[in-house]
Amino acid sequence: MCGIAGFIDVRASMDTDKLISTAKKMSMAIQHRGPDDSGEWSDADAGVVLSHRRLSILDLSPEGHQPMVSASGRYVIAYNGEIYNFKEIRSELEREDASFRGQSDTETMLVAIEEWGLEAALNRFVGMFAFALWDKKTRTLRLVRDRMGIKPVYYGRVKNCFVFGSELRALKAFPGFEKRINRSALALMMRHSTVPAPYSIYEDIHKLLPGTILTLNERNIDSWEVTTWWSMKTVAENGVANRIDSREEAIDSTEKLLEDSIRLRMVADVPLGAFLSGGYDSSLVVALMQAQSSARVKTFTIGFHEEAYNEAHDALKIAQHLGTDHTELYVTGDDVMSVIPEIPTIYDEPFSDPSQVPTYLVSKLAREHVTVSLSGDGGDEVFAGYYRYTWGHSIWNRIKWLPVGVRTIAARLLSSVSPDRWDNTLNTLCRVLPARFDVHLPGEKIHKLAGIVESVDEDDLYHRLMSNWKNPTDLVIGANELLTAFTDPSRKASFSTSPEKEMFTDSISYLPDHNLTKVDRASMAVGLEAREPLLDHRLVELAWRLPLDLKIRDDKSKWILKHILHKYVPEEIMDRPKMGFGIPIDKWLRGPLREWAGDLLNESRLRQEGYFDATTIQNKLQEHLSGSHGWHRQLWDVLMFQSWLEKQ
């Protein structure tokens, strides 16, 4: 796991020393991604330079140093990620008489690219990666991002140079970088808690989409080409058109691929462990890790004293049942407050999912013991784990017959009662009802319901469901609504069922732009490599071929994963409502975070900065503080931008 950066000076006006010194500045800005080693490579005649930061995981020797030049001298690579099947690829190449100097996956990548060509090699790689590849022969730069978007890469033009890097801070270190806020991208952040690819928070800077290659000629930095080498749309549509008929075959194939995916990701030359939240996905990963390990797997959990958000006791039960070497840490509002000033640095680009805090804290905890940690990310999107895949469709079928006016009145009535009052009332009622009626944080879900009942169709309903601010262009001054995976017809796919349509949309947007961004920045901030076995592309391709009733059955999600997990962990230990990985930010904004929030959302400050409608934000803040409404998610979006802006 590493970080990359570099640029092409179209005028080739810099000498070697200038190229190297500039690249070092960019590299130092992302030192946290690779604290173990660094390197630069340049070609002054072409005006190109690549730089690299290394977190040593495999082949800890100098033979793994980057940027790395291929044996023929044609290719130079700066690479961030892991190729988990590199040993199998290396064996195949050796049978074709290829020779190697070291044991790194980086060298295997270069040899494969030379022997088979770039796209043919990419199709053989099982892993996560973002890399820059310079071809000396054609004088062409290529930026490549992995299939699922696990590893990031930013790029754009600064003055007369094309610049790129793993994080925005590398680009900001380039001389002449202009920090011009993209107001329309800011509006997207208000809607989705993140700036989705291909946009970034800065004008003229972009994020490479998952599964794509950017190709750039050294002398034509205004005309780069982005092509797709792996398409989720193609995989999903082909998968549903070629279902696996046999239930037994589907379950057996899924379990075997899960085992192999986890086996590959347990290969490391450094200490390794796993995040264990207590949910199904991380529990399944840990169960299969422990089944394949002779030693006790190290597991890590963050807990909260607020029971509505705490899964630590559930994680402990699972750890004890599986026999892992378990470590847990309970955090308080004061602990969170100590992290708040670091968030703009950790996430680099504004990001506002409150679970970013526990994700960072559990990464920090794990890093005290291991250098690599497996996670359960991706299980919800790939195997239909979110409640919204079932109840959103169910709600639409119930409300679509009602006139919009009636639905508007219903929305106002539902939102007129605060989430806390809903929680108190419904939690009392649930004590005398069957367990199936028990819902985690019911007040928050009712307010979500109020936000979607005015939808014009099912697509609009899902877009609203995935939005915090319903009309962010009214909130952000001077913003326009940009196209996203939710609104761009060219990015949509054809499915006959709503859950599959929503799973697909999440897989190309919410997953890479939100969840994977959160984990990458939090883990890399502490020099920890996070690996996601549930996002092995072979498993994703298989999952799209599974009949939907192996994912959703009797309104229960992730049926097939639960079926496999129950071979290792009894159902009675796992049988509880899904919680997610949140924090009680609603209460903390009225308590330990109140003064901090009030300063950032000061009305005169907002007006002076000129990004937001200050009156709207002040109204939301006062309603939240009074307890009449729960606007913590919307306020957290603004707070995270304000906190980030303060650091610029």
XYZ file of C-alpha atoms in Angstrom:
648
model
C 0.000 0.000 0.000
C 1.516 3.262 -1.083
C 1.019 6.669 -2.591
C 1.881 7.985 -6.043
C 2.338 11.436 -7.555
C 3.893 13.034 -10.596
C 3.446 15.335 -13.552
C 4.288 16.103 -17.168
C 5.734 19.530 -17.965
C 4.496 20.074 -21.513
C 7.222 22.596 -22.273
C 9.962 20.357 -20.826
C 11.255 23.545 -19.200
C 12.506 21.922 -15.985
C 15.878 20.274 -15.646
C 16.276 16.984 -13.815
C 16.951 18.619 -10.449
C 13.816 20.768 -10.712
C 11.680 17.819 -11.777
C 12.907 15.721 -8.873
C 12.622 18.459 -6.241
C 9.052 19.280 -7.309
C 8.067 15.628 -7.307
C 9.564 15.219 -3.825
C 7.356 18.032 -2.534
C 4.309 16.261 -3.944
C 5.474 12.954 -2.493
C 6.148 14.398 0.957
C 2.561 15.658 1.071
C 1.383 12.025 1.077
C 4.165 10.627 3.240
C 1.590 9.034 5.562
C 0.551 6.667 2.763
C 4.060 5.252 2.570
C 6.321 6.003 5.523
C 8.872 3.250 4.785
C 10.534 4.420 1.566
C 10.311 6.973 -1.242
C 11.646 7.416 -4.739
C 11.518 9.532 -7.891
C 12.220 8.892 -11.553
C 12.395 11.516 -14.272
C 13.026 12.080 -17.965
C 13.928 15.740 -18.496
C 13.672 15.483 -22.297
C 10.036 14.385 -21.988
C 9.339 16.632 -18.985
C 7.918 13.683 -17.038
C 8.505 12.638 -13.441
C 6.991 9.903 -11.264
C 7.265 9.733 -7.478
C 6.327 7.074 -4.964
C 5.815 6.568 -1.239
C 6.097 3.001 0.033
C 4.379 1.154 2.863
C 6.274 -2.121 2.782
C 3.940 -5.142 2.854
C 5.476 -7.663 0.406
C 9.166 -8.064 -0.502
C 10.517 -5.698 2.126
C 13.902 -5.644 0.367
C 15.219 -2.821 -1.869
C 14.139 -4.904 -4.876
C 10.593 -3.603 -4.277
C 11.688 0.050 -4.553
C 9.614 2.339 -6.799
C 9.284 3.933 -9.262
C 10.398 0.742 -10.955
C 11.781 0.432 -14.486
C 11.007 -2.697 -16.496
C 13.820 -5.045 -17.500
C 13.768 -3.796 -21.102
C 13.759 -0.179 -19.951
C 10.556 0.594 -21.855
C 8.133 1.032 -18.932
C 8.320 2.899 -15.631
C 5.645 2.400 -12.965
C 4.593 4.099 -9.735
C 1.995 1.898 -8.130
C -0.362 1.985 -5.135
C -2.087 -1.226 -4.069
C -1.673 -4.991 -4.033
C -1.894 -7.705 -6.699
C -2.935 -10.661 -4.585
C -2.435 -13.338 -7.250
C 0.998 -12.102 -8.320
C 2.664 -15.396 -7.403
C 0.406 -17.325 -9.782
C 1.016 -14.733 -12.514
C 4.751 -14.859 -11.882
C 4.769 -18.668 -12.197
C 2.952 -18.392 -15.519
C 5.427 -15.799 -16.776
C 8.380 -17.898 -15.671
C 7.000 -20.789 -17.708
C 7.189 -18.377 -20.656
C 10.906 -17.812 -19.834
C 10.485 -14.396 -18.203
C 13.154 -13.516 -15.624
C 12.839 -11.607 -12.349
C 15.201 -9.680 -10.095
C 13.135 -9.624 -6.883
C 9.946 -10.954 -5.306
C 7.595 -7.946 -5.498
C 4.161 -7.789 -7.103
C 5.283 -4.535 -8.757
C 7.903 -6.319 -10.826
C 5.385 -9.016 -11.731
C 3.031 -6.310 -13.008
C 5.742 -4.799 -15.209
C 6.770 -8.148 -16.679
C 3.125 -9.028 -17.346
C 2.532 -5.695 -19.091
C 5.621 -6.186 -21.263
C 4.721 -9.773 -22.134
C 0.947 -9.474 -22.620
C 0.152 -5.785 -23.072
C -1.531 -3.482 -20.560
C -5.193 -4.506 -20.834
C -4.454 -8.222 -21.100
C -2.324 -7.949 -17.963
C -4.992 -5.938 -16.136
C -7.552 -8.638 -16.842
C -5.276 -11.173 -15.080
C -4.748 -9.050 -11.955
C -6.751 -9.831 -8.811
C -6.269 -6.892 -6.516
C -6.671 -3.225 -5.711
C -4.535 -0.660 -7.456
C -4.033 2.770 -8.901
C -0.858 3.343 -10.888
C 0.961 5.603 -13.308
C 2.735 3.912 -16.217
C 5.149 5.791 -18.460
C 5.905 4.229 -21.843
C 9.276 5.492 -23.055
C 8.735 4.088 -26.550
C 5.448 5.868 -27.295
C 6.125 8.714 -24.811
C 2.714 8.143 -23.300
C 1.471 8.316 -19.715
C -1.321 6.051 -18.521
C -3.195 6.309 -15.234
C -5.088 3.166 -14.241
C -7.658 2.558 -11.502
C -8.855 -0.816 -10.223
C -12.228 -2.329 -11.036
C -14.071 -1.434 -7.837
C -12.393 1.905 -7.141
C -10.653 0.811 -3.944
C -7.565 2.931 -4.616
C -7.851 6.609 -5.617
C -6.154 8.783 -8.210
C -6.682 12.507 -8.877
C -5.530 14.352 -11.974
C -5.829 17.636 -13.846
C -4.026 20.563 -15.363
C -2.041 23.130 -13.399
C -0.562 25.892 -15.547
C 1.268 24.092 -18.383
C 1.542 20.786 -16.578
C -0.582 17.672 -16.213
C -0.447 16.582 -12.560
C -1.675 13.496 -10.731
C -1.559 11.873 -7.310
C -3.201 9.523 -4.834
C -4.648 12.406 -2.846
C -5.445 16.046 -3.506
C -2.719 17.208 -1.143
C -0.081 15.893 -3.578
C -1.516 18.077 -6.340
C -1.821 21.071 -4.002
C 1.923 20.808 -3.333
C 2.613 21.513 -7.017
C 3.791 25.117 -7.626
C 1.023 27.337 -8.958
C -1.902 25.160 -7.856
C -5.000 27.340 -7.555
C -7.454 26.418 -4.814
C -10.612 27.401 -6.670
C -13.615 25.699 -5.082
C -15.968 23.938 -7.471
C -19.284 25.155 -6.056
C -21.301 22.604 -7.999
C -19.135 19.811 -6.589
C -19.710 21.319 -3.135
C -23.461 21.033 -3.741
C -22.975 17.333 -4.543
C -21.130 16.957 -1.268
C -24.101 18.481 0.539
C -26.332 15.919 -1.134
C -24.180 12.796 -0.821
C -21.654 13.572 1.985
C -18.822 13.167 -0.531
C -17.690 14.597 -3.862
C -18.376 11.772 -6.329
C -16.050 10.881 -9.199
C -15.230 12.190 -11.728
C -15.485 15.512 -9.866
C -13.306 16.943 -7.108
C -13.791 19.872 -4.741
C -11.456 21.938 -6.933
C -12.167 23.225 -10.396
C -10.211 21.548 -13.222
C -9.184 18.617 -10.995
C -10.825 15.218 -11.476
C -10.962 11.722 -10.033
C -10.451 8.756 -12.334
C -13.511 6.492 -12.444
C -13.138 2.853 -11.349
C -12.136 0.394 -14.074
C -10.774 3.051 -16.427
C -7.482 4.067 -18.063
C -6.469 7.647 -18.778
C -4.058 7.964 -21.710
C -2.052 11.130 -22.261
C 0.600 12.004 -24.830
C 3.505 14.049 -23.476
C 2.851 17.017 -25.768
C -0.947 17.157 -25.616
C -1.995 17.704 -22.021
C -5.269 19.345 -23.048
C -6.564 16.189 -24.725
C -6.454 13.091 -22.601
C -8.580 10.045 -23.306
C -10.369 7.962 -20.670
C -11.377 4.425 -21.676
C -13.032 1.593 -19.766
C -11.127 -1.658 -19.257
C -13.639 -3.251 -16.829
C -17.304 -2.302 -16.692
C -19.617 -2.900 -13.739
C -22.516 -2.226 -16.083
C -21.442 -5.022 -18.423
C -20.766 -7.392 -15.531
C -24.132 -6.711 -13.905
C -26.227 -6.932 -17.064
C -24.467 -10.092 -18.246
C -24.793 -11.583 -14.791
C -28.561 -11.207 -14.498
C -28.913 -12.540 -18.053
C -26.924 -15.673 -17.151
C -28.181 -16.733 -13.730
C -26.867 -19.802 -11.952
C -29.811 -22.202 -11.952
C -28.662 -24.558 -9.216
C -29.043 -23.280 -5.649
C -26.410 -25.760 -4.423
C -23.935 -24.687 -7.107
C -24.505 -21.030 -6.278
C -23.875 -21.509 -2.558
C -20.871 -23.787 -3.091
C -19.262 -21.458 -5.654
C -19.787 -18.426 -3.432
C -18.264 -20.112 -0.387
C -15.230 -21.352 -2.322
C -14.579 -17.933 -3.843
C -14.941 -16.291 -0.441
C -12.371 -18.677 1.006
C -9.962 -18.056 -1.880
C -10.421 -14.292 -1.758
C -9.623 -14.260 1.957
C -6.708 -16.680 1.523
C -5.091 -14.381 -1.034
C -5.543 -11.347 1.203
C -3.925 -13.054 4.180
C -0.558 -13.111 2.382
C 1.746 -10.480 3.894
C 5.278 -10.149 5.222
C 4.031 -7.989 8.117
C 1.513 -8.505 10.997
C -2.093 -8.920 9.826
C -5.537 -8.692 11.471
C -9.157 -7.712 10.799
C -11.803 -5.168 11.728
C -14.715 -6.816 13.574
C -17.806 -4.636 13.941
C -20.159 -7.413 14.993
C -22.141 -7.264 11.748
C -22.472 -10.091 9.244
C -19.851 -8.963 6.739
C -16.894 -8.476 9.050
C -17.912 -11.539 11.079
C -17.903 -13.690 7.940
C -14.474 -12.392 6.923
C -13.060 -13.090 10.389
C -14.696 -16.541 10.573
C -13.132 -17.608 7.277
C -9.787 -16.076 8.253
C -9.760 -18.009 11.517
C -10.764 -21.206 9.712
C -7.675 -20.855 7.506
C -5.241 -19.763 10.200
C -3.351 -21.877 12.733
C -2.824 -18.790 14.921
C -5.466 -16.638 16.584
C -6.527 -13.849 14.219
C -6.118 -10.366 15.689
C -9.454 -8.505 15.631
C -10.318 -4.904 16.490
C -13.546 -3.149 17.518
C -14.605 0.363 18.526
C -17.400 0.688 21.112
C -19.623 3.503 22.378
C -21.186 4.062 25.777
C -24.426 5.045 23.995
C -26.155 1.675 23.561
C -28.105 2.678 20.440
C -24.785 2.916 18.577
C -22.785 0.221 20.321
C -21.948 -3.096 18.645
C -18.824 -3.813 20.664
C -20.522 -6.331 22.957
C -21.818 -8.220 19.899
C -18.339 -8.187 18.356
C -16.906 -9.528 21.613
C -19.347 -12.467 21.611
C -18.330 -13.335 18.047
C -14.624 -12.977 18.825
C -14.976 -15.253 21.836
C -16.927 -17.821 19.828
C -14.331 -17.841 17.026
C -11.386 -17.686 19.410
C -9.719 -14.567 18.000
C -7.180 -12.357 19.738
C -9.598 -9.481 20.299
C -8.947 -5.832 21.180
C -11.677 -3.263 21.785
C -11.671 0.440 22.587
C -14.629 2.415 23.935
C -14.716 6.055 22.824
C -16.482 9.105 24.223
C -17.527 12.487 22.937
C -14.221 13.872 24.220
C -12.333 11.253 22.186
C -14.238 12.308 19.101
C -13.603 15.969 19.879
C -9.871 15.259 19.928
C -10.111 13.781 16.420
C -12.243 16.587 14.929
C -9.297 18.948 14.237
C -7.541 16.142 12.348
C -10.444 15.288 10.027
C -9.643 17.862 7.287
C -6.102 16.493 7.174
C -7.163 12.858 7.297
C -9.723 13.139 4.502
C -7.949 15.841 2.456
C -11.086 16.465 0.394
C -14.304 17.391 2.271
C -16.085 14.223 3.420
C -18.952 14.098 5.884
C -20.107 10.648 6.902
C -20.020 10.715 10.747
C -18.745 7.127 10.697
C -15.476 8.585 9.393
C -14.531 9.163 13.035
C -14.881 5.571 14.334
C -13.331 4.310 11.082
C -10.257 6.397 11.800
C -10.210 5.379 15.464
C -10.464 1.645 14.723
C -7.729 2.016 12.079
C -5.526 3.763 14.609
C -6.243 1.028 17.158
C -5.419 -1.729 14.658
C -2.190 -0.018 13.559
C -0.842 -0.324 17.080
C -0.796 -4.097 16.554
C -0.762 -4.848 12.791
C 0.161 -3.311 9.431
C -2.601 -4.977 7.372
C -6.272 -5.331 8.317
C -9.051 -7.071 6.401
C -12.521 -5.509 6.396
C -16.052 -6.472 5.418
C -16.659 -3.511 3.121
C -18.702 -4.191 0.001
C -20.945 -6.933 1.349
C -24.007 -4.685 1.459
C -23.679 -3.469 -2.129
C -22.705 -6.839 -3.616
C -25.103 -9.070 -1.672
C -28.057 -6.702 -1.082
C -27.462 -5.867 2.570
C -29.099 -2.461 2.935
C -32.661 -2.288 4.216
C -33.389 0.354 1.603
C -33.229 -2.276 -1.152
C -36.453 -3.795 0.157
C -38.349 -1.174 2.085
C -37.831 1.602 -0.478
C -39.632 -0.469 -3.116
C -42.265 -1.503 -0.590
C -42.909 2.091 0.418
C -43.246 3.228 -3.192
C -45.843 0.556 -3.926
C -47.864 1.798 -0.967
C -47.677 5.533 -1.649
C -47.611 5.825 -5.441
C -51.420 5.758 -5.594
C -51.784 8.759 -3.308
C -51.952 12.275 -4.756
C -48.753 14.277 -4.241
C -50.670 16.793 -2.112
C -51.702 14.095 0.344
C -48.166 12.772 0.503
C -46.843 16.290 1.168
C -49.163 16.653 4.157
C -48.073 13.223 5.437
C -44.424 14.249 5.126
C -45.004 17.376 7.196
C -46.818 15.416 9.885
C -44.065 12.794 10.124
C -41.288 15.381 10.339
C -43.170 17.579 12.836
C -42.245 15.125 15.592
C -38.546 15.099 16.499
C -36.515 11.884 16.025
C -35.925 11.690 19.787
C -39.670 11.743 20.507
C -40.268 9.097 17.838
C -37.493 6.959 19.377
C -38.909 7.221 22.889
C -42.460 6.428 21.785
C -41.641 3.556 19.451
C -38.992 1.999 21.673
C -41.565 1.817 24.451
C -44.058 0.242 22.075
C -41.508 -2.299 20.783
C -41.131 -3.750 24.271
C -44.570 -5.345 23.937
C -44.283 -6.287 20.240
C -42.504 -9.248 18.572
C -38.768 -8.848 17.917
C -39.314 -8.395 14.166
C -40.801 -4.959 14.881
C -37.643 -3.792 16.623
C -35.989 -1.077 14.476
C -32.665 0.638 15.136
C -33.069 4.435 15.534
C -36.724 4.514 14.342
C -37.005 8.302 14.609
C -34.223 8.854 12.105
C -35.822 6.378 9.696
C -39.231 8.074 10.004
C -37.660 11.403 9.125
C -36.028 9.707 6.123
C -39.457 8.430 5.149
C -40.824 11.965 5.384
C -38.141 13.079 2.944
C -39.081 10.588 0.241
C -42.875 10.351 0.225
C -43.139 13.263 -2.222
C -41.124 11.378 -4.881
C -42.416 11.419 -8.456
C -41.224 7.892 -9.292
C -39.142 5.084 -7.822
C -35.846 6.403 -9.219
C -36.557 9.793 -7.686
C -37.410 8.082 -4.401
C -34.034 6.341 -4.301
C -32.184 9.531 -5.221
C -33.933 11.335 -2.354
C -33.197 8.436 -0.024
C -29.494 8.793 -0.835
C -29.519 12.575 -0.358
C -28.980 14.617 2.792
C -29.907 18.076 1.517
C -32.820 17.664 -0.905
C -32.070 20.887 -2.828
C -28.357 21.554 -2.328
C -28.121 24.053 -5.189
C -30.417 26.315 -3.140
C -28.028 25.989 -0.204
C -24.714 26.502 -2.066
C -24.486 29.940 -3.639
C -23.698 29.833 -7.356
C -23.968 26.053 -7.718
C -25.520 23.975 -10.487
C -26.670 20.351 -10.252
C -24.044 18.104 -11.870
C -24.802 14.709 -13.386
C -24.049 11.670 -11.228
C -24.680 7.927 -11.338
C -28.194 8.712 -10.075
C -29.034 11.206 -12.824
C -26.778 10.490 -15.824
C -28.627 8.238 -18.340
C -25.329 7.020 -19.826
C -24.288 5.478 -16.495
C -27.551 3.627 -15.837
C -28.128 -0.081 -16.478
C -31.262 -2.094 -17.289
C -32.730 -4.358 -14.605
C -36.187 -5.753 -14.017
C -36.063 -5.409 -10.220
C -35.607 -2.335 -8.042
C -33.118 -3.953 -5.620
C -30.741 -4.845 -8.457
C -31.065 -1.391 -9.995
C -30.202 0.176 -6.637
C -27.379 -2.267 -5.896
C -25.834 -1.401 -9.254
C -26.119 2.344 -8.657
C -24.566 1.984 -5.223
C -21.745 -0.173 -6.622
C -20.627 2.550 -9.028
C -21.241 5.511 -6.716
C -21.895 5.058 -2.994
C -19.370 2.237 -2.671
C -16.279 3.846 -4.281
C -17.118 7.495 -3.611
C -18.283 7.040 -0.035
C -17.420 3.796 1.754
C -14.097 3.040 0.067
C -12.988 6.669 0.274
C -13.732 6.620 3.998
C -11.708 3.461 4.622
C -8.792 4.392 2.352
C -8.185 7.818 3.903
C -8.722 6.667 7.496
C -6.437 3.634 7.203
C -3.764 5.391 5.163
C -3.657 8.273 7.645
C -2.123 5.871 10.159
C -0.066 3.776 7.713
C -2.449 0.787 7.770
C -3.300 -1.254 4.687
C -7.008 -2.150 4.538
C -8.017 -5.089 2.335
C -11.563 -5.824 1.156
C -12.040 -9.535 0.307
C -15.768 -9.126 -0.413
C -14.796 -6.856 -3.324
C -12.677 -9.412 -5.155
C -13.895 -8.859 -8.720
C -14.366 -12.604 -9.242
C -16.771 -12.648 -6.311
C -18.578 -9.552 -7.608
C -19.004 -11.142 -11.030
C -20.333 -14.325 -9.436
C -22.686 -12.386 -7.167
C -24.395 -10.764 -10.147
C -25.171 -14.256 -11.466
C -26.879 -15.329 -8.243
C -30.687 -15.459 -8.222
C -32.017 -12.481 -6.295
C -33.749 -14.760 -3.788
C -30.315 -15.958 -2.622
C -29.624 -12.369 -1.560
C -33.064 -11.226 -0.395
C -35.428 -13.829 1.052
C -38.500 -13.164 3.206
C -37.450 -9.508 3.342
C -34.141 -10.529 4.910
C -30.930 -9.296 3.320
C -27.674 -11.065 2.402
C -29.274 -14.500 2.772
C -26.397 -16.400 1.156
C -23.701 -14.737 3.286
C -25.710 -15.414 6.427
C -26.219 -19.027 5.371
C -22.449 -19.473 5.016
C -21.627 -17.615 8.249
C -24.030 -19.743 10.294
C -21.722 -22.701 9.652
C -19.207 -20.899 11.875
C -21.283 -18.646 14.151
C -24.690 -19.728 15.533
C -27.686 -17.785 14.272
C -28.741 -16.815 17.797
C -25.506 -14.844 18.258
C -26.031 -12.937 14.998
C -29.813 -12.467 15.069
C -30.304 -8.750 15.787
C -31.212 -5.571 13.882
C -28.627 -4.103 11.491
C -26.983 -1.047 13.066
C -24.402 0.373 10.713
C -21.209 2.048 11.913
C -22.389 5.388 13.230
C -21.838 7.688 16.177
C -24.358 9.697 18.255
C -23.499 12.895 16.432
C -27.057 14.188 16.909
C -26.647 14.260 20.696
C -23.002 15.352 20.648
C -23.868 18.424 18.542
C -26.101 19.455 21.447
C -23.353 18.577 23.931
C -19.547 18.360 23.629
C -19.476 19.541 19.984
C -21.910 22.435 20.429
C -19.372 25.240 20.850
C -17.195 23.969 17.997
C -20.213 23.729 15.678
C -21.504 27.139 16.674
C -18.192 28.758 15.777
C -17.987 27.134 12.337
C -21.640 27.912 11.558
C -21.563 31.487 12.844
C -23.898 33.487 10.613
C -21.539 36.396 9.946
C -18.729 33.963 9.179
C -20.883 32.085 6.662
C -21.910 35.324 4.950
C -18.334 36.542 4.749
C -17.083 33.278 3.224
C -19.932 33.332 0.717
C -20.452 29.640 0.013
C -23.740 28.965 1.804
C -27.150 30.475 2.423
C -26.434 31.436 6.030
C -30.084 31.893 7.033
C -31.001 28.324 6.048
C -28.105 26.871 8.013
C -28.836 28.971 11.090
C -32.467 27.863 11.061
C -31.437 24.201 10.838
C -28.895 24.640 13.635
C -31.372 26.258 16.019
C -34.030 23.626 15.301
C -31.531 20.878 15.970
C -30.248 22.425 19.185
C -33.800 22.861 20.457
C -34.552 19.195 19.770
C -37.553 19.994 17.563
C -35.866 18.428 14.526
C -32.904 16.195 13.828
C -30.697 17.948 11.283
C -27.381 16.386 12.367
C -26.613 14.769 9.000
C -27.236 17.981 7.082
C -25.310 20.053 9.608
C -22.418 17.579 9.583
C -22.094 18.079 5.808
C -21.668 21.825 6.303
C -19.448 21.421 9.357
C -17.036 19.108 7.561
C -16.696 21.534 4.668
C -16.243 24.464 7.055
C -13.635 22.571 9.054
C -11.828 21.637 5.834
C -12.018 25.199 4.494
C -10.491 26.532 7.708
C -7.375 24.418 7.057
C -6.857 25.558 3.459
